[in-house]
Tab-separated table of C-alpha atoms and ligand atoms in Angstrom:
chain	number	residue	atom	x	y	z
A	1	UNK	CA	-117.516	16.648	-11.245
A	2	UNK	CA	-116.674	18.903	-8.253
A	3	UNK	CA	-113.003	19.686	-7.717
A	4	UNK	CA	-111.458	17.970	-4.675
A	5	UNK	CA	-111.064	20.351	-1.723
A	6	UNK	CA	-108.107	21.296	0.379
A	7	UNK	CA	-108.924	19.412	3.576
A	8	UNK	CA	-107.749	21.025	6.812
A	9	UNK	CA	-107.625	18.591	9.727
A	10	UNK	CA	-108.025	20.526	12.978
A	11	UNK	CA	-110.346	23.542	13.179
A	12	UNK	CA	-108.598	25.732	15.708
A	13	UNK	CA	-106.293	28.725	15.268
A	14	UNK	CA	-103.816	27.085	12.867
A	15	UNK	CA	-106.595	25.475	10.798
A	16	UNK	CA	-108.496	28.749	10.531
A	17	UNK	CA	-105.388	30.736	9.655
A	18	UNK	CA	-104.485	28.129	7.000
A	19	UNK	CA	-107.900	28.580	5.358
A	20	UNK	CA	-107.550	32.389	5.393
A	21	UNK	CA	-104.018	32.267	4.043
A	22	UNK	CA	-104.957	29.819	1.265
A	23	UNK	CA	-107.456	32.406	0.038
A	24	UNK	CA	-104.851	35.156	0.384
A	25	UNK	CA	-102.411	33.023	-1.634
A	26	UNK	CA	-104.910	32.664	-4.475
A	27	UNK	CA	-106.585	29.266	-3.915
A	28	UNK	CA	-110.198	29.777	-5.009
A	29	UNK	CA	-111.211	26.102	-4.897
A	30	UNK	CA	-113.126	24.379	-2.109
A	31	UNK	CA	-111.792	24.177	1.458
A	32	UNK	CA	-113.145	21.764	4.076
A	33	UNK	CA	-112.240	22.189	7.744
A	34	UNK	CA	-112.703	19.189	10.028
A	35	UNK	CA	-112.497	19.719	13.786
A	36	UNK	CA	-113.317	17.362	16.631
A	37	UNK	CA	-114.327	20.106	19.071
A	38	UNK	CA	-117.964	21.248	18.765
A	39	UNK	CA	-116.908	24.928	18.913
A	40	UNK	CA	-115.900	27.266	16.097
A	41	UNK	CA	-112.190	28.252	16.394
A	42	UNK	CA	-111.392	30.192	19.562
A	43	UNK	CA	-108.396	31.786	21.205
A	44	UNK	CA	-106.673	29.647	23.852
A	45	UNK	CA	-104.340	32.018	25.799
A	46	UNK	CA	-107.145	33.628	27.881
A	47	UNK	CA	-108.200	30.141	29.094
A	48	UNK	CA	-105.503	30.236	31.773
A	49	UNK	CA	-105.698	34.000	32.387
A	50	UNK	CA	-108.544	36.494	31.765
A	51	UNK	CA	-111.322	33.980	31.110
A	52	UNK	CA	-110.298	31.686	33.962
A	53	UNK	CA	-110.173	34.749	36.216
A	54	UNK	CA	-113.663	35.829	35.103
A	55	UNK	CA	-112.349	39.113	33.638
A	56	UNK	CA	-113.457	38.137	30.128
A	57	UNK	CA	-116.372	36.007	28.988
A	58	UNK	CA	-116.120	32.625	27.323
A	59	UNK	CA	-118.040	34.110	24.370
A	60	UNK	CA	-115.271	36.663	23.798
A	61	UNK	CA	-112.830	33.888	22.790
A	62	UNK	CA	-114.246	33.179	19.327
A	63	UNK	CA	-112.066	34.408	16.452
A	64	UNK	CA	-113.812	37.031	14.352
A	65	UNK	CA	-115.074	35.465	11.098
A	66	UNK	CA	-113.421	36.937	8.000
A	67	UNK	CA	-115.198	37.367	4.682
A	68	UNK	CA	-112.442	35.564	2.796
A	69	UNK	CA	-113.429	32.247	4.384
A	70	UNK	CA	-117.202	32.700	4.382
A	71	UNK	CA	-117.524	29.929	1.758
A	72	UNK	CA	-115.493	27.179	3.465
A	73	UNK	CA	-117.208	23.977	4.590
A	74	UNK	CA	-117.093	23.339	8.332
A	75	UNK	CA	-117.283	19.847	9.781
A	76	UNK	CA	-117.261	20.475	13.536
A	77	UNK	CA	-117.672	17.836	16.225
A	78	UNK	CA	-116.079	15.379	13.799
A	79	UNK	CA	-112.604	13.854	13.981
A	80	UNK	CA	-110.360	12.755	11.172
A	81	UNK	CA	-109.684	9.163	12.181
A	82	UNK	CA	-107.442	7.959	9.359
A	83	UNK	CA	-105.496	9.251	6.404
A	84	UNK	CA	-104.273	7.439	3.313
A	85	UNK	CA	-101.706	9.796	1.877
A	86	UNK	CA	-101.064	7.616	-1.218
A	87	UNK	CA	-104.752	7.759	-2.149
A	88	UNK	CA	-105.092	11.387	-1.038
A	89	UNK	CA	-108.066	10.644	1.184
A	90	UNK	CA	-109.119	10.877	4.824
A	91	UNK	CA	-111.804	9.098	6.823
A	92	UNK	CA	-113.950	10.950	9.369
A	93	UNK	CA	-115.434	9.721	12.643
A	94	UNK	CA	-118.938	9.763	11.126
A	95	UNK	CA	-117.803	7.243	8.492
A	96	UNK	CA	-117.492	9.768	5.662
A	97	UNK	CA	-114.544	9.460	3.277
A	98	UNK	CA	-113.082	12.627	1.752
A	99	UNK	CA	-110.686	12.840	-1.186
A	100	UNK	CA	-108.437	15.866	-1.140
A	101	UNK	CA	-106.370	17.911	-3.547
A	102	UNK	CA	-104.163	18.932	-0.613
A	103	UNK	CA	-104.113	18.213	3.104
A	104	UNK	CA	-103.242	20.585	5.947
A	105	UNK	CA	-102.325	18.917	9.234
A	106	UNK	CA	-103.460	21.275	12.030
A	107	UNK	CA	-104.501	18.892	14.812
A	108	UNK	CA	-102.422	20.510	17.562
A	109	UNK	CA	-101.813	19.051	21.000
A	110	UNK	CA	-103.640	17.540	23.951
A	111	UNK	CA	-102.487	17.663	27.588
A	112	UNK	CA	-100.216	14.929	28.872
A	113	UNK	CA	-101.759	13.256	31.959
A	114	UNK	CA	-100.018	11.907	35.034
A	115	UNK	CA	-100.165	8.133	35.280
A	116	UNK	CA	-100.197	7.932	39.077
A	117	UNK	CA	-102.481	5.849	41.278
A	118	UNK	CA	-105.449	7.522	42.962
A	119	UNK	CA	-108.831	9.090	42.180
A	120	UNK	CA	-109.370	11.143	39.019
A	121	UNK	CA	-112.213	13.403	40.246
A	122	UNK	CA	-110.849	16.830	41.165
A	123	UNK	CA	-107.995	16.621	38.650
A	124	UNK	CA	-108.053	19.124	35.791
A	125	UNK	CA	-106.178	20.148	32.657
A	126	UNK	CA	-106.487	23.367	30.701
A	127	UNK	CA	-106.431	23.144	26.935
A	128	UNK	CA	-110.012	23.555	25.774
A	129	UNK	CA	-112.894	25.872	26.487
A	130	UNK	CA	-114.691	23.029	28.273
A	131	UNK	CA	-111.587	22.354	30.425
A	132	UNK	CA	-111.458	26.015	31.455
A	133	UNK	CA	-115.175	26.117	32.323
A	134	UNK	CA	-114.776	23.091	34.612
A	135	UNK	CA	-111.600	24.480	36.212
A	136	UNK	CA	-113.170	27.891	36.819
A	137	UNK	CA	-116.090	26.269	38.635
A	138	UNK	CA	-113.649	24.312	40.838
A	139	UNK	CA	-111.386	27.305	41.559
A	140	UNK	CA	-114.270	29.516	42.627
A	141	UNK	CA	-115.349	27.080	45.380
A	142	UNK	CA	-114.680	28.994	48.640
A	143	UNK	CA	-111.516	27.928	50.441
A	144	UNK	CA	-110.162	25.756	47.625
A	145	UNK	CA	-106.679	24.334	48.208
A	146	UNK	CA	-105.052	24.141	44.814
A	147	UNK	CA	-102.049	22.106	43.715
A	148	UNK	CA	-100.681	22.837	40.254
A	149	UNK	CA	-98.468	20.045	38.971
A	150	UNK	CA	-95.925	21.394	36.490
A	151	UNK	CA	-94.105	24.732	36.748
A	152	UNK	CA	-94.180	25.534	33.036
A	153	UNK	CA	-95.819	28.635	31.618
A	154	UNK	CA	-99.400	27.350	31.790
A	155	UNK	CA	-98.874	26.014	35.326
A	156	UNK	CA	-97.475	29.373	36.455
A	157	UNK	CA	-100.345	31.252	34.809
A	158	UNK	CA	-102.986	29.032	36.426
A	159	UNK	CA	-101.304	29.406	39.830
A	160	UNK	CA	-101.399	33.203	39.492
A	161	UNK	CA	-105.056	33.120	38.440
A	162	UNK	CA	-105.961	30.811	41.350
A	163	UNK	CA	-104.406	33.311	43.796
A	164	UNK	CA	-106.386	36.136	42.167
A	165	UNK	CA	-109.572	34.097	42.570
A	166	UNK	CA	-108.968	33.856	46.308
A	167	UNK	CA	-107.900	30.213	46.643
A	168	UNK	CA	-106.932	29.355	50.235
A	169	UNK	CA	-103.600	27.789	49.208
A	170	UNK	CA	-101.857	27.527	45.860
A	171	UNK	CA	-98.811	25.277	45.550
A	172	UNK	CA	-96.849	24.552	42.382
A	173	UNK	CA	-95.085	21.184	42.257
A	174	UNK	CA	-92.290	20.233	39.893
A	175	UNK	CA	-89.361	17.778	39.971
A	176	UNK	CA	-87.102	20.540	38.615
A	177	UNK	CA	-85.617	23.109	41.026
A	178	UNK	CA	-87.057	26.263	39.378
A	179	UNK	CA	-90.184	27.274	37.432
A	180	UNK	CA	-89.858	27.676	33.641
A	181	UNK	CA	-86.102	27.047	33.842
A	182	UNK	CA	-86.153	25.195	30.497
A	183	UNK	CA	-87.121	28.163	28.338
A	184	UNK	CA	-85.790	30.931	30.630
A	185	UNK	CA	-82.574	29.632	32.228
A	186	UNK	CA	-81.815	29.769	35.952
A	187	UNK	CA	-81.227	33.514	36.343
A	188	UNK	CA	-84.675	34.630	35.197
A	189	UNK	CA	-86.426	31.509	36.526
A	190	UNK	CA	-85.149	32.425	40.012
A	191	UNK	CA	-86.532	35.950	39.667
A	192	UNK	CA	-89.857	34.558	38.451
A	193	UNK	CA	-90.091	32.229	41.458
A	194	UNK	CA	-89.465	35.093	43.905
A	195	UNK	CA	-92.215	37.179	42.305
A	196	UNK	CA	-94.726	34.346	42.556
A	197	UNK	CA	-93.812	33.757	46.211
A	198	UNK	CA	-94.224	37.466	47.016
A	199	UNK	CA	-97.758	37.230	45.590
A	200	UNK	CA	-98.816	34.159	47.563
A	201	UNK	CA	-97.817	31.133	45.470
A	202	UNK	CA	-95.929	28.356	47.274
A	203	UNK	CA	-93.533	26.010	45.522
A	204	UNK	CA	-92.761	22.356	46.238
A	205	UNK	CA	-89.862	21.832	43.870
A	206	UNK	CA	-87.359	19.039	43.363
A	207	UNK	CA	-89.817	16.181	43.884
A	208	UNK	CA	-92.250	14.575	41.449
A	209	UNK	CA	-95.786	13.352	42.120
A	210	UNK	CA	-96.110	9.677	43.059
A	211	UNK	CA	-99.844	9.437	43.646
A	212	UNK	CA	-103.129	11.090	44.537
A	213	UNK	CA	-104.830	10.610	47.926
A	214	UNK	CA	-108.575	10.308	48.451
A	215	UNK	CA	-111.456	7.886	47.961
A	216	UNK	CA	-113.950	9.232	45.407
A	217	UNK	CA	-112.094	12.447	44.699
A	218	UNK	CA	-108.662	13.848	45.247
A	219	UNK	CA	-107.841	15.143	48.740
A	220	UNK	CA	-104.054	15.262	48.524
A	221	UNK	CA	-101.010	14.962	46.290
A	222	UNK	CA	-98.197	12.619	47.369
A	223	UNK	CA	-94.643	13.569	46.432
A	224	UNK	CA	-91.545	11.427	45.923
A	225	UNK	CA	-89.885	12.953	49.031
A	226	UNK	CA	-92.716	11.693	51.280
A	227	UNK	CA	-94.667	14.937	51.602
A	228	UNK	CA	-98.432	14.946	51.047
A	229	UNK	CA	-99.967	18.275	49.977
A	230	UNK	CA	-103.662	18.673	50.879
A	231	UNK	CA	-105.659	19.461	47.734
A	232	UNK	CA	-109.256	20.045	46.675
A	233	UNK	CA	-108.301	20.985	43.123
A	234	UNK	CA	-105.352	19.590	41.159
A	235	UNK	CA	-104.276	21.082	37.842
A	236	UNK	CA	-102.045	18.859	35.735
A	237	UNK	CA	-99.883	21.015	33.539
A	238	UNK	CA	-97.159	18.582	32.596
A	239	UNK	CA	-96.717	19.114	28.883
A	240	UNK	CA	-98.614	18.034	25.818
A	241	UNK	CA	-98.879	15.228	23.290
A	242	UNK	CA	-99.283	15.784	19.565
A	243	UNK	CA	-102.548	14.624	17.986
A	244	UNK	CA	-101.069	12.556	15.168
A	245	UNK	CA	-102.494	9.040	15.605
A	246	UNK	CA	-104.769	9.550	12.610
A	247	UNK	CA	-101.655	9.773	10.414
A	248	UNK	CA	-100.262	6.391	11.548
A	249	UNK	CA	-99.435	3.887	8.810
A	250	UNK	CA	-98.229	6.442	6.260
A	251	UNK	CA	-94.513	6.040	6.925
A	252	UNK	CA	-94.203	9.523	8.476
A	253	UNK	CA	-91.847	10.591	11.265
A	254	UNK	CA	-94.351	11.270	14.074
A	255	UNK	CA	-91.788	11.144	16.905
A	256	UNK	CA	-92.920	14.467	18.410
A	257	UNK	CA	-95.494	16.081	16.186
A	258	UNK	CA	-95.262	15.832	12.405
A	259	UNK	CA	-91.795	16.252	10.920
A	260	UNK	CA	-91.742	18.699	8.020
A	261	UNK	CA	-89.144	19.935	5.561
A	262	UNK	CA	-88.008	23.569	5.367
A	263	UNK	CA	-91.262	24.472	3.580
A	264	UNK	CA	-93.528	22.705	6.110
A	265	UNK	CA	-94.200	19.860	3.654
A	266	UNK	CA	-94.758	16.424	5.130
A	267	UNK	CA	-93.258	13.092	4.074
A	268	UNK	CA	-91.793	14.487	0.852
A	269	UNK	CA	-95.319	15.141	-0.455
A	270	UNK	CA	-95.917	18.547	-2.056
A	271	UNK	CA	-99.663	18.358	-1.337
A	272	UNK	CA	-99.380	17.768	2.449
A	273	UNK	CA	-98.270	20.428	4.936
A	274	UNK	CA	-98.339	20.780	8.726
A	275	UNK	CA	-99.064	24.010	10.639
A	276	UNK	CA	-99.305	25.244	14.222
A	277	UNK	CA	-98.279	23.440	17.409
A	278	UNK	CA	-98.208	20.016	15.730
A	279	UNK	CA	-95.564	20.917	13.100
A	280	UNK	CA	-91.950	19.942	13.887
A	281	UNK	CA	-90.024	22.117	11.470
A	282	UNK	CA	-86.405	23.158	10.943
A	283	UNK	CA	-86.010	26.913	11.452
A	284	UNK	CA	-83.456	28.234	8.955
A	285	UNK	CA	-82.834	31.136	11.352
A	286	UNK	CA	-81.205	28.849	13.904
A	287	UNK	CA	-79.474	25.488	13.763
A	288	UNK	CA	-81.811	23.684	11.384
A	289	UNK	CA	-82.821	21.136	14.050
A	290	UNK	CA	-86.548	20.396	13.629
A	291	UNK	CA	-88.562	21.486	16.675
A	292	UNK	CA	-92.190	22.072	17.559
A	293	UNK	CA	-92.931	25.570	18.872
A	294	UNK	CA	-96.035	26.037	21.036
A	295	UNK	CA	-96.335	29.807	20.721
A	296	UNK	CA	-99.396	31.755	19.636
A	297	UNK	CA	-97.444	33.400	16.800
A	298	UNK	CA	-96.681	30.066	15.132
A	299	UNK	CA	-100.155	29.151	13.764
A	300	UNK	CA	-100.174	32.386	11.750
A	301	UNK	CA	-96.506	32.204	10.690
A	302	UNK	CA	-96.750	28.569	9.592
A	303	UNK	CA	-100.113	29.109	7.870
A	304	UNK	CA	-98.729	32.003	5.787
A	305	UNK	CA	-95.770	30.007	4.542
A	306	UNK	CA	-97.561	26.668	4.079
A	307	UNK	CA	-100.478	28.266	2.229
A	308	UNK	CA	-98.117	29.881	-0.310
A	309	UNK	CA	-96.405	26.521	-0.793
A	310	UNK	CA	-99.698	24.680	-1.286
A	311	UNK	CA	-101.326	27.298	-3.488
A	312	UNK	CA	-98.199	27.323	-5.655
A	313	UNK	CA	-98.195	23.537	-5.920
A	314	UNK	CA	-101.907	23.431	-6.772
A	315	UNK	CA	-101.251	25.983	-9.504
A	316	UNK	CA	-98.363	23.850	-10.807
A	317	UNK	CA	-95.517	26.030	-9.539
A	318	UNK	CA	-92.459	25.340	-7.341
A	319	UNK	CA	-92.498	27.225	-4.009
A	320	UNK	CA	-89.855	29.770	-5.063
A	321	UNK	CA	-89.685	30.855	-1.426
A	322	UNK	CA	-86.879	31.119	1.084
A	323	UNK	CA	-86.988	28.359	3.694
A	324	UNK	CA	-89.334	28.987	6.614
A	325	UNK	CA	-87.476	31.066	9.217
A	326	UNK	CA	-89.875	32.642	11.728
A	327	UNK	CA	-88.768	34.740	14.683
A	328	UNK	CA	-90.645	33.057	17.552
A	329	UNK	CA	-92.450	35.451	19.892
A	330	UNK	CA	-94.125	34.575	23.115
A	331	UNK	CA	-95.805	36.274	26.049
A	332	UNK	CA	-97.157	35.051	29.358
A	333	UNK	CA	-99.205	37.108	31.822
A	334	UNK	CA	-98.806	36.101	35.468
A	335	UNK	CA	-100.134	38.171	38.406
A	336	UNK	CA	-99.404	41.827	37.576
A	337	UNK	CA	-96.390	41.160	35.335
A	338	UNK	CA	-95.708	39.905	31.823
A	339	UNK	CA	-92.995	37.737	30.352
A	340	UNK	CA	-92.322	38.842	26.776
A	341	UNK	CA	-89.928	36.845	24.624
A	342	UNK	CA	-88.497	37.268	21.126
A	343	UNK	CA	-86.227	34.765	19.417
A	344	UNK	CA	-85.070	31.443	20.863
A	345	UNK	CA	-83.838	32.044	24.444
A	346	UNK	CA	-83.570	28.299	25.132
A	347	UNK	CA	-80.748	28.093	22.569
A	348	UNK	CA	-78.744	30.668	24.554
A	349	UNK	CA	-79.376	29.454	28.100
A	350	UNK	CA	-75.644	28.976	28.787
A	351	UNK	CA	-74.817	32.680	28.274
A	352	UNK	CA	-77.462	34.866	29.898
A	353	UNK	CA	-76.872	38.575	30.546
A	354	UNK	CA	-79.016	41.297	32.096
A	355	UNK	CA	-79.318	43.899	29.320
A	356	UNK	CA	-81.421	46.428	31.172
A	357	UNK	CA	-82.997	46.956	34.611
A	358	UNK	CA	-82.561	44.621	37.555
A	359	UNK	CA	-83.911	41.212	38.487
A	360	UNK	CA	-86.170	42.531	41.255
A	361	UNK	CA	-87.808	45.181	39.062
A	362	UNK	CA	-88.446	45.491	35.340
A	363	UNK	CA	-85.696	43.507	33.672
A	364	UNK	CA	-84.582	42.654	30.149
A	365	UNK	CA	-82.388	39.589	29.743
A	366	UNK	CA	-80.407	38.568	26.640
A	367	UNK	CA	-79.554	34.987	25.627
A	368	UNK	CA	-76.414	34.367	23.586
A	369	UNK	CA	-74.909	31.518	21.646
A	370	UNK	CA	-71.331	31.736	20.345
A	371	UNK	CA	-71.436	35.368	21.458
A	372	UNK	CA	-74.488	36.188	19.295
A	373	UNK	CA	-77.814	37.351	20.662
A	374	UNK	CA	-80.400	34.597	19.964
A	375	UNK	CA	-83.242	35.703	22.227
A	376	UNK	CA	-84.460	38.314	24.693
A	377	UNK	CA	-86.976	38.005	27.513
A	378	UNK	CA	-88.474	40.873	29.479
A	379	UNK	CA	-90.042	40.372	32.884
A	380	UNK	CA	-92.107	43.193	34.332
A	381	UNK	CA	-94.550	45.800	33.058
A	382	UNK	CA	-95.338	47.348	29.687
A	383	UNK	CA	-92.020	49.214	29.517
A	384	UNK	CA	-90.006	46.014	29.900
A	385	UNK	CA	-92.063	44.353	27.154
A	386	UNK	CA	-91.468	47.375	24.908
A	387	UNK	CA	-87.718	47.157	25.606
A	388	UNK	CA	-87.768	43.517	24.453
A	389	UNK	CA	-89.617	44.484	21.276
A	390	UNK	CA	-86.866	46.977	20.450
A	391	UNK	CA	-84.485	44.027	19.979
A	392	UNK	CA	-86.629	42.419	17.278
A	393	UNK	CA	-84.785	44.074	14.410
A	394	UNK	CA	-81.405	43.022	15.811
A	395	UNK	CA	-82.592	39.429	16.225
A	396	UNK	CA	-83.995	39.397	12.696
A	397	UNK	CA	-80.667	40.582	11.277
A	398	UNK	CA	-78.519	37.952	13.001
A	399	UNK	CA	-76.948	35.430	10.624
A	400	UNK	CA	-78.210	31.847	10.903
A	401	UNK	CA	-76.556	29.931	13.750
A	402	UNK	CA	-75.270	27.312	11.325
A	403	UNK	CA	-73.669	30.017	9.124
B	501	FAD	C1	-104.230	27.492	28.198
B	501	FAD	C2	-103.286	27.980	27.129
B	501	FAD	C3	-102.681	29.225	27.271
B	501	FAD	C4	-101.792	29.687	26.305
B	501	FAD	N1	-101.209	30.907	26.472
B	501	FAD	C5	-100.319	31.358	25.574
B	501	FAD	C6	-99.677	32.610	25.753
B	501	FAD	O1	-99.917	33.311	26.724
B	501	FAD	N2	-98.776	33.007	24.813
B	501	FAD	C7	-98.486	32.247	23.712
B	501	FAD	O2	-97.642	32.649	22.877
B	501	FAD	N3	-99.101	31.053	23.507
B	501	FAD	C8	-99.998	30.597	24.407
B	501	FAD	N4	-100.616	29.386	24.216
B	501	FAD	C9	-100.287	28.591	23.017
B	501	FAD	C10	-101.224	28.855	21.833
B	501	FAD	O3	-102.518	29.054	22.255
B	501	FAD	C11	-101.115	27.642	20.897
B	501	FAD	O4	-99.810	27.664	20.371
B	501	FAD	C12	-102.156	27.653	19.771
B	501	FAD	O5	-103.444	27.616	20.307
B	501	FAD	C13	-101.938	26.457	18.854
B	501	FAD	O6	-102.948	26.391	17.898
B	501	FAD	P1	-103.127	25.112	16.950
B	501	FAD	O7	-104.310	25.421	16.107
B	501	FAD	O8	-101.846	24.750	16.327
B	501	FAD	O9	-103.440	23.890	17.923
B	501	FAD	P2	-104.721	23.607	18.811
B	501	FAD	O10	-105.211	24.894	19.367
B	501	FAD	O11	-104.355	22.500	19.731
B	501	FAD	O12	-105.827	23.100	17.774
B	501	FAD	C14	-105.899	21.822	17.219
B	501	FAD	C15	-107.350	21.471	17.003
B	501	FAD	O13	-107.431	20.235	16.315
B	501	FAD	C16	-108.372	19.405	16.952
B	501	FAD	N5	-108.075	17.987	16.639
B	501	FAD	C17	-107.181	17.176	17.233
B	501	FAD	N6	-107.179	15.955	16.653
B	501	FAD	C18	-108.126	16.002	15.677
B	501	FAD	C19	-108.569	15.068	14.718
B	501	FAD	N7	-108.058	13.829	14.630
B	501	FAD	N8	-109.540	15.448	13.855
B	501	FAD	C20	-110.051	16.709	13.912
B	501	FAD	N9	-109.659	17.633	14.805
B	501	FAD	C21	-108.692	17.301	15.670
B	501	FAD	C22	-108.220	19.777	18.415
B	501	FAD	O14	-109.319	19.362	19.187
B	501	FAD	C23	-108.111	21.291	18.306
B	501	FAD	O15	-109.368	21.885	18.214
B	501	FAD	C24	-101.512	28.894	25.170
B	501	FAD	C25	-102.135	27.623	25.027
B	501	FAD	C26	-103.008	27.177	25.999
B	501	FAD	C27	-103.657	25.825	25.835
């Protein structure tokens, strides 16, 4: 009889990294990856930047295949529709049932959509390769008037790319008074807004969207304060929803992603782990409050830790590891500048200090909690990003916030 595989649900970055790290951690048994997209795993950050701008090709997004995972079984274009964690089995959209020795939850996020009245044609999101293809076609129509709903990092990136592509008008709408104020705090968010405005982006802040105008396709965006913004292309960038419905009925906490313990295990089960954007984990480095982290560094960090935990369990050993305590890192390219973040700035939003430079040039900002540095963000060119990186060691040495 064949040994049961490790089944990885979700065949994107976190799923791929989990497979690679399982091999690195010594699991030599079968691995089956199941992914509902038809594409092999690809890199998402360029979808709102280089690839959307036409500076890199869609083909360049694919992750390079590594020899260590040449023998894994791929089930692409197939969703996991149900899981029975007591029976250690999953059901796929093609009707197949799969028993597993261990399960890796790597199903990530999908874009939240606005539930407002009006036409849907002309409204876009950007999460997948197919989304980005459709958006690029729309943005390269001559004279396009673009409204980006949501002033988070993806909204700001898409607005910058739309300007670079020559859109006639680009307006970012958000009910909050500043872009990216949640992760950055008001000081840096204000500087970010000024830079966007200097490069041609308009903002309509402080009012939410109430509806979309137009018959067959969108022609305008109506705001709560009565304004109507003319629009040929709307990009909805209003957050994301975790893909966890397939885990319903197993008694798990799926409030916002999949709740894990300090070793990324799910529901008290040593053979089930969650990785990537979908994992809501306590970070021993901070206050122990479980949070999801949608940063590119997290699929790899979570996969490394979870794979050691699983491989140990499958070999009959306890984890013997320190609790998971990654240092989150994040970057965002917008126009000709980069935001580069290390640590957890959002936890230190109440005590923000300029550490280097000035807010109209290259600047490095520090975020503090109880007087301790918990995060740094640089805004500017390569030198600012390098200055942020120099604080990594200091951030890594800080005692846990709960200590
Ligand atoms: C446009 C964009 C730009 C970004 N830019 C940056 C950046 O500049 N810097 C940064 O740090 N981070 C950035 N990120 C974030 C980073 O890309 C994500 O954190 C990372 O891609 C998460 O990977 P993941 O594998 O956990 O999730 P996902 O990439 O969401 O992968 C989950 C996969 O599972 C599939 N799936 C879902 N449900 C099922 C199911 N039931 N069965 C089977 N398969 C399923 C999904 O279709 C998807 O393929 C960006 C993200 C996006 C979308």
